[in-house]
XYZ file of N, CA, C and O in Angstrom:
776
model
N 0.606 -0.694 -0.036
C -0.264 -0.135 -0.127
C 1.074 1.015 -0.193
O 0.050 1.985 -0.901
N 2.076 0.884 0.246
C 3.168 2.159 0.208
C 3.326 2.610 -1.036
O 4.250 3.607 -1.040
N 2.978 1.582 -2.163
C 3.387 2.059 -3.226
C 2.229 3.696 -3.765
O 1.306 3.035 -3.347
N 2.635 3.945 -4.534
C 1.260 5.182 -4.908
C 2.246 6.061 -4.818
O 3.276 6.625 -5.664
N 1.758 6.648 -3.891
C 1.760 8.387 -3.497
C 2.966 8.343 -2.680
O 3.913 9.304 -3.455
N 3.846 7.064 -2.652
C 4.784 7.060 -1.824
C 6.248 7.074 -3.068
O 6.695 8.158 -3.380
N 6.116 6.334 -4.003
C 6.838 6.677 -5.143
C 6.858 7.775 -5.969
O 8.012 7.611 -6.375
N 5.543 8.359 -5.951
C 5.538 9.167 -7.192
C 6.261 10.134 -6.369
O 6.988 11.163 -7.030
N 5.783 10.733 -4.737
C 6.823 12.030 -4.311
C 7.949 11.218 -4.190
O 8.436 12.835 -4.967
N 8.721 10.474 -4.220
C 9.843 10.121 -3.492
C 11.243 10.057 -4.498
O 12.413 11.040 -5.033
N 10.156 9.513 -6.110
C 10.882 10.201 -7.370
C 11.082 11.927 -7.688
O 11.644 12.004 -8.401
N 9.886 12.304 -6.964
C 10.104 13.843 -7.337
C 10.793 14.735 -6.308
O 11.797 15.457 -6.729
N 10.866 13.895 -5.592
C 11.883 14.690 -4.055
C 13.672 14.447 -5.060
O 14.085 15.260 -4.393
N 13.970 13.349 -5.483
C 15.470 13.424 -6.113
C 15.421 14.361 -6.331
O 17.107 14.109 -7.117
N 14.943 15.140 -7.398
C 15.233 16.342 -7.519
C 15.452 17.733 -6.275
O 16.395 18.697 -7.000
N 15.743 17.095 -5.639
C 16.143 17.809 -4.009
C 15.711 19.449 -4.263
O 15.937 20.634 -4.243
N 14.224 19.503 -4.817
C 13.229 21.015 -4.894
C 12.839 21.094 -3.274
O 11.349 20.703 -3.010
N 13.893 21.678 -2.490
C 13.116 21.663 -1.619
C 13.280 23.268 -0.728
O 14.331 23.881 -1.193
N 12.556 23.505 0.247
C 12.911 25.185 0.524
C 13.359 25.324 1.662
O 13.091 23.991 2.676
N 13.659 26.584 1.759
C 14.613 27.202 2.798
C 13.344 28.101 3.838
O 13.466 28.232 5.157
N 12.267 28.049 3.861
C 11.822 28.568 4.674
C 10.455 27.698 5.847
O 9.711 27.889 5.253
N 10.982 27.112 5.847
C 10.388 25.955 6.400
C 10.223 26.419 8.245
O 11.010 26.984 9.084
N 9.633 26.693 8.843
C 8.930 26.737 10.099
C 9.370 25.687 11.064
O 9.236 24.678 10.701
N 10.176 25.481 12.222
C 10.709 25.108 12.710
C 10.189 24.098 13.792
O 10.928 23.516 14.910
N 8.477 23.809 13.716
C 7.667 24.134 14.538
C 7.555 22.506 14.882
O 7.488 21.258 13.911
N 7.391 22.009 15.462
C 6.417 20.611 16.461
C 5.373 19.961 14.942
O 4.285 20.964 15.278
N 5.577 19.613 14.433
C 4.663 19.291 13.177
C 3.736 18.454 12.408
O 2.441 18.580 11.803
N 3.509 18.179 14.533
C 2.522 16.258 14.042
C 1.509 16.703 15.514
O 2.611 17.368 16.432
N 0.552 15.882 15.257
C -0.516 15.705 16.194
C 0.455 14.395 17.194
O -0.110 14.062 17.707
N 1.113 13.722 16.234
C 1.422 12.349 17.122
C 2.150 12.186 18.676
O 3.263 13.381 18.189
N 1.757 11.768 19.716
C 2.292 12.094 20.295
C 4.292 11.380 20.441
O 4.538 10.149 20.344
N 5.123 12.701 21.044
C 6.413 11.515 21.334
C 6.640 10.936 22.044
O 5.997 11.148 22.863
N 7.141 9.647 22.536
C 7.506 8.628 23.290
C 9.006 8.108 23.212
O 9.000 7.543 22.036
N 9.494 7.777 23.938
C 10.677 6.789 24.165
C 11.969 7.421 23.618
O 11.793 8.096 23.083
N 12.209 5.958 23.351
C 13.266 6.920 22.191
C 14.480 4.902 21.779
O 14.120 3.772 22.075
N 14.749 4.629 20.908
C 15.168 3.905 20.158
C 16.868 3.724 19.595
O 17.766 5.104 18.759
N 17.552 3.147 20.021
C 19.123 3.155 19.767
C 19.479 2.732 18.547
O 19.494 1.350 18.152
N 20.242 3.827 18.077
C 20.911 3.376 16.655
C 22.752 3.990 17.021
O 22.763 4.470 16.852
N 22.706 2.650 16.998
C 24.704 2.980 17.455
C 25.040 3.858 18.043
O 24.442 2.966 19.565
N 26.234 4.458 18.657
C 26.101 5.702 19.584
C 24.973 6.801 19.784
O 25.091 7.475 20.862
N 23.751 6.676 18.831
C 23.276 7.598 19.050
C 21.600 6.941 19.954
O 21.290 5.632 19.555
N 20.708 7.898 19.743
C 19.664 8.359 20.432
C 18.243 8.310 19.452
O 18.823 9.627 19.606
N 17.523 7.696 19.456
C 16.373 8.467 18.446
C 15.134 8.724 19.189
O 14.735 7.881 20.188
N 14.534 10.041 19.254
C 13.468 10.303 20.194
C 13.200 11.727 19.647
O 13.912 12.037 19.007
N 11.127 11.635 19.875
C 10.724 12.903 19.202
C 10.479 12.800 18.352
O 10.415 11.601 17.677
N 10.957 14.203 17.523
C 10.346 14.445 16.098
C 11.519 14.807 15.135
O 11.633 15.391 15.200
N 10.730 14.142 14.045
C 12.535 14.865 12.856
C 11.281 15.154 11.760
O 10.549 14.429 10.857
N 11.733 16.561 11.149
C 10.724 16.549 10.219
C 12.077 17.253 8.328
O 12.562 17.720 9.197
N 11.198 16.929 7.019
C 11.677 17.310 6.138
C 11.688 18.655 6.218
O 10.933 19.073 6.813
N 12.599 19.557 5.066
C 12.031 20.425 5.184
C 10.928 20.592 3.871
O 10.393 19.631 3.369
N 10.398 21.742 3.493
C 9.034 21.781 3.023
C 9.281 21.115 1.383
O 9.987 22.550 0.944
N 9.112 20.623 0.761
C 9.505 20.122 -0.233
C 8.403 21.007 -1.162
O 7.239 21.087 -0.879
N 8.732 21.420 -2.626
C 8.137 22.159 -2.845
C 7.697 22.627 -4.500
O 6.812 22.729 -5.090
N 8.561 21.602 -5.180
C 8.400 21.521 -7.037
C 8.404 20.246 -7.273
O 8.598 19.715 -6.546
N 7.859 19.501 -8.629
C 7.839 18.829 -9.278
C 6.923 17.823 -8.169
O 6.822 17.300 -8.489
N 5.719 18.446 -7.747
C 4.856 17.197 -7.183
C 4.064 17.129 -8.190
O 4.242 17.292 -9.297
N 3.163 16.034 -7.901
C 1.899 15.446 -8.026
C 0.548 16.466 -8.420
O 1.323 17.574 -7.184
N -0.062 15.970 -9.776
C -0.842 17.408 -9.196
C -1.483 17.894 -8.937
O -2.134 16.748 -7.815
N -2.104 18.647 -8.603
C -2.965 19.071 -7.072
C -1.953 18.832 -6.026
O -2.501 19.599 -4.586
N -1.007 18.758 -5.964
C -0.256 18.355 -4.350
C 0.573 20.049 -4.520
O 1.030 20.988 -5.638
N 0.363 21.595 -2.986
C 1.442 22.183 -3.557
C 2.498 21.237 -2.356
O 3.923 22.005 -3.124
N 2.340 21.481 -1.841
C 3.628 21.193 0.008
C 4.103 19.752 0.230
O 2.282 19.034 0.830
N 4.462 19.558 0.177
C 5.477 18.374 1.502
C 5.541 18.342 2.709
O 7.251 18.538 2.250
N 6.132 18.089 3.862
C 6.689 17.290 4.691
C 6.630 15.446 5.148
O 5.913 14.787 4.863
N 7.588 15.259 5.052
C 7.955 14.033 5.402
C 8.210 13.826 6.917
O 9.122 14.690 8.056
N 7.525 13.217 7.897
C 8.006 12.758 9.386
C 8.244 12.260 9.504
O 7.393 10.730 9.343
N 8.865 11.881 10.800
C 9.226 10.722 11.835
C 9.034 10.842 13.055
O 9.842 12.018 13.630
N 8.578 10.076 13.673
C 8.100 10.368 14.957
C 8.861 8.963 15.808
O 7.856 8.062 15.863
N 9.591 8.938 16.934
C 9.268 8.088 17.838
C 7.961 7.684 18.957
O 8.151 8.731 19.719
N 7.184 6.678 18.826
C 6.128 6.251 19.342
C 6.885 5.592 20.708
O 5.555 5.920 21.277
N 8.507 5.063 20.623
C 7.831 4.141 21.847
C 9.386 3.417 21.651
O 10.359 3.959 21.164
N 9.555 2.258 22.537
C 10.904 2.174 22.624
C 10.903 1.049 21.371
O 12.443 1.038 21.092
N 9.978 0.760 20.986
C 10.561 -0.553 19.498
C 9.162 -0.400 18.579
O 8.910 -0.933 17.621
N 8.586 1.506 18.786
C 8.034 1.725 17.231
C 7.769 3.340 16.882
O 8.118 4.319 17.691
N 7.958 3.527 15.299
C 7.631 4.479 15.275
C 6.669 5.138 14.332
O 6.619 4.272 13.419
N 6.656 6.663 13.674
C 5.491 6.394 12.789
C 6.536 7.376 11.811
O 6.955 8.370 12.006
N 6.362 6.829 10.774
C 6.406 7.489 9.046
C 5.797 8.090 8.529
O 4.697 7.562 8.317
N 4.823 9.798 8.174
C 3.704 10.180 7.624
C 4.898 11.347 7.040
O 5.744 11.350 6.767
N 3.321 10.913 6.084
C 3.575 12.478 4.514
C 2.462 13.205 5.025
O 1.222 13.207 5.113
N 3.199 14.693 5.219
C 1.581 15.604 4.836
C 1.845 15.991 4.244
O 2.829 17.046 3.994
N 0.990 16.156 3.900
C 0.204 17.693 2.668
C 0.028 18.706 2.563
O -0.776 18.768 3.881
N -0.015 19.662 1.908
C 0.022 21.106 2.876
C -0.721 22.187 1.762
O -0.858 22.135 0.098
N -1.604 23.545 1.951
C -2.442 23.562 1.232
C -1.836 24.845 0.407
O -2.272 25.210 -0.010
N -0.574 25.813 1.126
C 0.366 26.362 0.976
C 1.207 26.541 0.434
O 2.318 25.540 1.182
N 1.915 27.435 0.687
C 3.154 27.830 -0.365
C 3.799 27.508 1.048
O 5.671 26.907 0.856
N 3.776 27.458 1.912
C 4.672 27.926 3.506
C 5.019 26.933 3.928
O 5.228 26.630 5.098
N 4.078 25.605 4.113
C 3.867 24.779 4.649
C 3.374 24.516 6.415
O 3.919 24.219 7.485
N 2.377 25.792 6.429
C 1.703 25.961 7.367
C 0.537 25.603 7.308
O -0.584 24.405 8.785
N -0.735 25.067 6.553
C -1.532 24.315 6.382
C -2.207 23.029 5.742
O -1.484 22.805 4.727
N -1.825 22.358 7.164
C -1.806 21.443 6.265
C -3.399 20.701 5.909
O -4.693 20.766 6.830
N -3.443 20.119 4.461
C -5.075 19.718 4.168
C -5.213 17.737 4.604
O -6.058 18.035 4.262
N -3.938 17.444 4.573
C -4.409 15.603 4.676
C -2.822 15.202 5.238
O -1.894 16.029 5.472
N -2.821 13.953 5.734
C -1.634 13.241 6.069
C -2.457 11.558 5.956
O -2.552 11.279 5.593
N -0.995 11.169 5.728
C -0.971 9.672 6.070
C 0.038 9.326 6.708
O 0.776 9.397 6.397
N -0.268 8.293 7.503
C 0.595 8.091 8.700
C 1.169 6.580 9.026
O -0.398 6.035 8.959
N 2.484 6.894 8.468
C 2.353 4.644 8.448
C 3.083 4.169 10.176
O 4.061 4.561 10.562
N 2.042 3.663 10.753
C 2.996 2.920 12.146
C 3.939 1.973 11.675
O 3.514 1.033 11.186
N 4.900 1.878 12.394
C 5.377 1.145 11.943
C 5.934 0.220 13.819
O 6.480 0.814 14.950
N 6.160 -0.952 13.747
C 6.673 -1.762 15.200
C 7.394 -2.939 15.222
O 8.011 -3.560 14.283
N 7.654 -3.106 16.606
C 8.499 -4.041 16.552
C 10.212 -4.171 15.854
O 10.533 -4.523 15.430
N 10.412 -2.567 16.172
C 11.475 -2.031 15.534
C 13.158 -2.683 16.280
O 12.833 -2.778 17.923
N 13.333 -2.981 15.170
C 14.844 -3.744 16.092
C 16.032 -3.767 14.988
O 16.425 -3.925 13.628
N 17.629 -2.844 15.487
C 18.292 -2.415 14.934
C 19.345 -2.867 15.150
O 19.251 -3.573 16.289
N 19.844 -3.325 13.748
C 21.118 -4.274 13.912
C 22.384 -3.895 13.537
O 22.652 -3.182 14.246
N 23.039 -5.067 13.061
C 24.555 -4.177 12.820
C 24.738 -2.856 11.542
O 23.720 -3.132 11.466
N 25.827 -3.120 12.309
C 26.441 -1.552 11.186
C 26.456 -1.348 9.509
O 26.753 -3.504 9.849
N 26.101 -0.311 8.843
C 26.837 -1.390 6.832
C 27.196 0.299 6.648
O 26.474 1.061 6.115
N 28.193 0.151 6.399
C 28.798 1.752 6.723
C 28.590 2.296 7.782
O 28.757 2.173 8.670
N 28.593 3.430 6.939
C 27.642 4.462 8.079
C 25.957 4.356 8.651
O 25.939 5.332 9.325
N 25.836 3.089 7.794
C 24.069 2.833 8.254
C 23.624 1.507 9.368
O 25.144 1.360 9.299
N 22.877 1.413 9.385
C 22.213 0.592 10.239
C 21.504 0.235 10.128
O 20.030 0.765 9.870
N 21.362 -0.758 10.212
C 20.546 -2.213 9.486
C 18.995 -2.181 10.169
O 19.163 -1.846 11.528
N 17.283 -2.160 9.838
C 17.108 -2.098 10.929
C 15.958 -2.879 10.458
O 15.492 -3.077 9.731
N 14.860 -3.875 11.266
C 13.990 -4.364 10.950
C 12.537 -3.323 11.185
O 12.472 -3.273 12.568
N 11.564 -3.778 10.920
C 10.272 -3.465 11.987
C 8.762 -4.507 10.655
O 9.215 -4.932 9.856
N 8.191 -3.462 11.534
C 6.467 -4.913 10.665
C 6.054 -3.329 10.270
O 5.547 -2.416 11.805
N 5.099 -3.462 9.392
C 3.760 -2.439 8.637
C 2.627 -2.514 10.017
O 1.816 -3.876 9.861
N 2.049 -1.911 10.938
C 1.931 -1.922 11.694
C 0.058 -1.784 11.354
O -1.261 -2.058 11.348
N 0.197 0.008 11.394
C -1.388 0.760 11.314
C -1.096 1.704 10.152
O 0.689 2.790 9.841
N -2.193 2.450 9.552
C -2.212 3.546 8.937
C -3.016 4.043 9.275
O -3.932 3.895 9.356
N -3.225 6.106 9.158
C -3.698 6.431 9.498
C -4.109 7.146 8.877
O -2.930 7.893 7.755
N -5.050 7.959 8.351
C -5.464 9.024 6.969
C -6.492 9.810 7.304
O -7.570 9.640 8.376
N -5.812 11.789 7.028
C -7.314 12.386 7.003
C -6.535 13.202 5.964
O -5.677 13.847 5.194
N -8.107 14.302 5.752
C -8.341 14.747 4.553
C -8.383 15.920 5.319
O -10.540 15.356 5.982
N -8.791 16.974 4.772
C -8.934 17.885 5.528
C -9.782 18.912 4.418
O -10.370 19.705 4.918
N -9.138 18.857 2.975
C -10.363 18.957 1.689
C -10.411 18.086 1.034
O -9.559 17.026 0.605
N -10.952 18.421 0.330
C -11.620 17.506 -0.692
C -10.253 17.409 -1.927
O -10.461 16.230 -2.114
N -9.705 18.261 -1.798
C -8.153 17.605 -2.761
C -7.944 16.422 -2.285
O -6.804 16.066 -2.811
N -7.521 16.971 -1.134
C -6.327 15.676 0.373
C -7.351 14.605 -0.215
O -6.886 13.038 -0.016
N -8.528 14.619 0.164
C -9.392 13.359 0.074
C -9.020 12.567 -1.699
O -9.263 11.144 -1.527
N -9.366 13.491 -2.921
C -9.020 13.181 -3.898
C -8.151 11.701 -3.698
O -7.419 10.719 -4.602
N -6.938 12.911 -3.150
C -5.591 12.053 -3.221
C -5.410 11.243 -2.261
O -4.154 9.666 -3.207
N -5.897 11.031 -1.640
C -5.600 9.952 -0.779
C -6.387 8.506 -0.975
O -5.814 7.594 -1.228
N -7.547 8.883 -1.683
C -8.140 7.930 -2.145
C -8.253 7.536 -3.063
O -8.406 5.860 -3.398
N -7.548 7.746 -3.694
C -6.716 7.324 -5.122
C -5.345 6.785 -4.814
O -5.456 5.473 -5.597
N -4.960 7.118 -3.923
C -3.863 6.167 -3.474
C -4.481 4.611 -2.702
O -4.163 3.109 -2.874
N -5.297 5.368 -1.345
C -5.897 3.576 -1.109
C -7.710 3.866 -1.620
O -7.800 4.244 -1.229
N -7.446 2.759 -2.713
C -8.409 2.644 -3.591
C -9.689 2.054 -2.961
O -11.260 2.355 -3.272
N -9.453 1.832 -1.921
C -10.524 0.720 -1.444
C -11.235 1.693 0.090
O -11.990 0.985 0.693
N -10.724 3.144 0.365
C -11.580 3.445 1.287
C -12.006 4.810 0.603
O -12.122 5.552 -0.002
N -12.654 5.003 1.234
C -13.469 6.297 1.187
C -13.598 6.993 2.650
O -14.079 7.358 3.948
N -13.122 7.759 2.805
C -12.792 9.410 3.449
C -14.016 10.450 4.001
O -14.624 10.258 3.151
N -14.206 10.778 5.241
C -14.873 12.741 4.849
C -13.556 13.354 5.353
O -13.164 12.474 6.309
N -14.235 14.235 5.169
C -13.587 15.407 5.042
C -13.628 15.532 6.682
O -14.350 15.866 6.958
N -12.366 16.298 7.425
C -12.510 15.915 8.560
C -12.171 15.256 9.389
O -11.734 15.168 11.169
N -12.542 14.037 8.922
C -12.847 12.664 10.388
C -11.050 11.717 9.669
O -10.765 11.196 8.916
N -10.228 11.701 10.934
C -9.075 11.109 10.691
C -9.834 8.868 10.830
O -10.565 8.751 11.211
N -8.977 8.091 9.424
C -9.500 7.082 9.457
C -8.133 6.083 10.128
O -7.115 6.724 8.684
N -8.566 5.503 11.056
C -6.922 4.413 11.425
C -7.231 3.037 10.202
O -8.846 2.455 10.304
N -6.265 2.217 10.321
C -6.584 1.164 9.251
C -5.806 -0.265 9.898
O -4.265 0.459 10.455
N -5.365 -1.383 9.784
C -4.597 -2.358 10.495
C -3.630 -1.603 8.879
O -4.191 -1.956 7.637
N -2.604 -2.673 9.060
C -1.090 -1.961 7.506
C -1.336 -4.422 7.585
O -1.835 -4.747 8.394
N -0.120 -4.312 6.531
C 0.088 -6.128 6.035
C 0.335 -6.858 7.132
O -0.336 -7.510 7.421
N 0.975 -6.316 8.122
C 1.792 -6.404 9.423
C 3.538 -7.322 8.663
O 3.987 -8.385 9.511
N 3.362 -6.574 7.388
C 4.732 -7.327 7.187
C 5.331 -7.312 7.648
O 6.071 -6.071 7.949
N 6.475 -8.236 7.404
C 8.224 -7.814 8.511
C 8.680 -6.847 6.898
O 8.669 -7.325 5.872
N 10.030 -6.302 7.902
C 10.638 -4.922 6.182
C 11.734 -5.020 6.712
O 11.982 -4.685 8.816
N 12.779 -5.030 5.852
C 14.389 -4.149 5.945
C 14.406 -3.467 5.953
O 13.669 -2.244 4.565
N 14.973 -2.764 6.231
C 15.738 -1.058 6.247
C 17.156 -0.690 6.343
O 17.345 -1.507 6.908
N 17.263 0.525 6.050
C 18.315 1.100 6.598
C 18.104 2.177 7.055
O 17.540 3.181 7.125
N 18.824 2.678 7.814
C 18.909 4.089 8.980
C 19.679 4.443 9.493
O 20.848 3.814 9.647
N 19.806 5.849 8.862
C 21.406 7.307 9.458
C 20.858 7.630 10.257
O 19.698 8.444 9.522
N 21.692 8.208 11.498
C 20.892 8.842 12.011
C 22.211 9.350 12.727
O 23.709 8.872 12.879
N 21.952 11.134 13.209
C 22.730 11.986 13.990
C 22.317 12.397 15.060
O 21.292 11.783 15.190
N 23.103 12.743 15.640
C 22.652 13.971 16.426
C 20.846 14.416 16.859
O 20.199 14.583 17.561
N 20.747 14.803 15.530
C 19.395 16.340 15.603
C 18.822 15.669 13.781
O 18.335 16.401 13.035
N 19.618 14.283 13.080
C 18.669 14.059 11.681
C 18.315 12.410 12.167
O 19.337 11.486 12.520
N 17.861 12.303 10.997
C 17.289 10.951 10.361
C 16.955 10.208 9.129
O 15.984 11.966 8.800
N 17.510 9.818 8.128
C 16.998 8.988 7.256
C 17.005 7.709 7.168
O 17.943 7.075 7.335
N 15.699 7.239 6.393
C 15.493 6.014 5.967
C 15.929 5.367 4.898
O 15.750 6.400 3.908
N 15.866 4.577 4.554
C 15.904 4.287 2.579
C 14.580 3.917 2.937
O 13.627 3.947 3.153
N 14.704 2.634 1.280
C 13.869 2.210 0.868
C 12.822 0.671 1.344
O 13.881 0.003 1.513
N 12.034 0.641 1.601
C 12.003 -0.402 2.696
C 11.430 -1.822 1.417
O 11.321 -1.717 0.495
N 12.103 -2.619 1.992
C 12.337 -4.126 0.919
C 11.694 -4.835 1.896
O 11.895 -5.458 3.232
N 11.217 -5.998 1.496
C 10.377 -7.541 2.436
C 11.748 -8.561 2.505
O 11.300 -9.900 3.073
N 12.484 -8.431 0.914
C 12.982 -9.512 0.953
C 14.658 -9.847 1.667
O 15.277 -10.075 2.027
N 15.459 -8.103 0.982
C 16.837 -7.730 1.884
C 16.411 -6.311 1.691
O 16.021 -5.543 1.869
N 18.140 -5.375 2.651
C 18.226 -4.339 3.004
C 18.579 -3.277 2.078
O 19.376 -4.499 0.496
N 18.041 -2.686 1.751
C 18.618 -1.543 0.969
C 20.155 -1.183 0.560
O 20.175 -1.959 1.853
N 21.238 -1.209 -0.269
C 21.875 -0.846 -0.360
C 22.826 0.639 0.642
O 23.975 0.530 0.711
N 21.624 1.393 0.384
C 22.299 2.424 0.933
C 20.909 3.362 1.079
O 20.173 3.163 0.918
N 21.017 3.979 1.489
C 19.618 5.821 2.401
C 19.460 6.099 1.043
O 18.427 7.321 1.241
N 20.242 6.742 0.956
C 20.366 7.516 -0.586
C 18.697 7.621 -1.781
O 18.325 8.512 -1.714
N 18.508 6.212 -2.002
C 17.358 6.289 -2.424
C 15.871 6.310 -1.859
O 14.795 6.467 -2.303
N 15.740 6.772 -0.074
C 14.851 6.863 -0.072
C 14.537 8.086 0.638
O 14.993 9.139 -0.062
N 13.502 8.732 0.927
C 12.986 9.972 1.456
C 13.565 10.683 2.329
O 14.732 10.431 2.160
N 13.463 11.866 1.950
C 14.693 13.184 2.268
C 14.687 13.345 3.781
O 14.061 12.518 4.840
N 16.298 13.374 3.949
C 16.650 13.657 5.803
C 15.340 14.421 6.266
O 15.523 15.186 6.160
N 14.908 14.075 7.877
C 14.227 14.808 8.542
C 14.700 15.253 10.014
O 16.674 14.176 10.225
N 14.942 16.073 9.951
C 16.007 17.464 11.437
C 15.050 17.402 12.460
O 13.938 17.862 12.476
N 16.101 17.108 13.425
C 14.993 17.501 14.518
C 14.101 18.204 15.469
O 14.482 19.491 15.500
N 12.709 18.290 15.397
C 12.053 19.772 15.707
C 11.593 20.002 16.484
O 11.388 20.979 17.057
N 11.587 19.156 17.432
C 11.215 18.522 19.229
C 11.204 17.328 19.341
O 10.989 16.781 19.321
N 10.876 17.361 20.954
C 11.017 16.752 22.422
C 10.296 16.219 21.791
O 10.154 14.526 21.893
């Protein structure tokens, strides 16, 4: 289910068209809790990409990717859709819950990480966001202003993660093997709040 909007957006993001006019506020309603140790670093709190501005799919103005540590072995990885050019007005979101997070051995400067796809939360605050999200999730009917929670597949997933004292970056999810690097994954997130 993560194919679709994620693939389209990720292919656009590789053009590195991101804005520096980002406000550094805590950008999600998801509550941060706990921490995850990655090598000598500790992941905790909320991390967000900059405001992605250009070459997005039709109907989208700007987006952010958001990573939230929600427990000692869980996190939420989110795509936030925006109605304005400054990433202040959220028109919708797609939150991917990840559980049973286990950090493994180092792979270069990255670390192997395993987790399961546990939950999906969708919210459309506008009819445009409703159309986008329903286009990705063809089996879902959304009501504007109401969050919809769904179980994800429970699939075991392999990935790589790169962490510094104030940033995090994931590679591309895989059900079969770890990616070779994080460079093909979504943009880096910078810590915005605890």
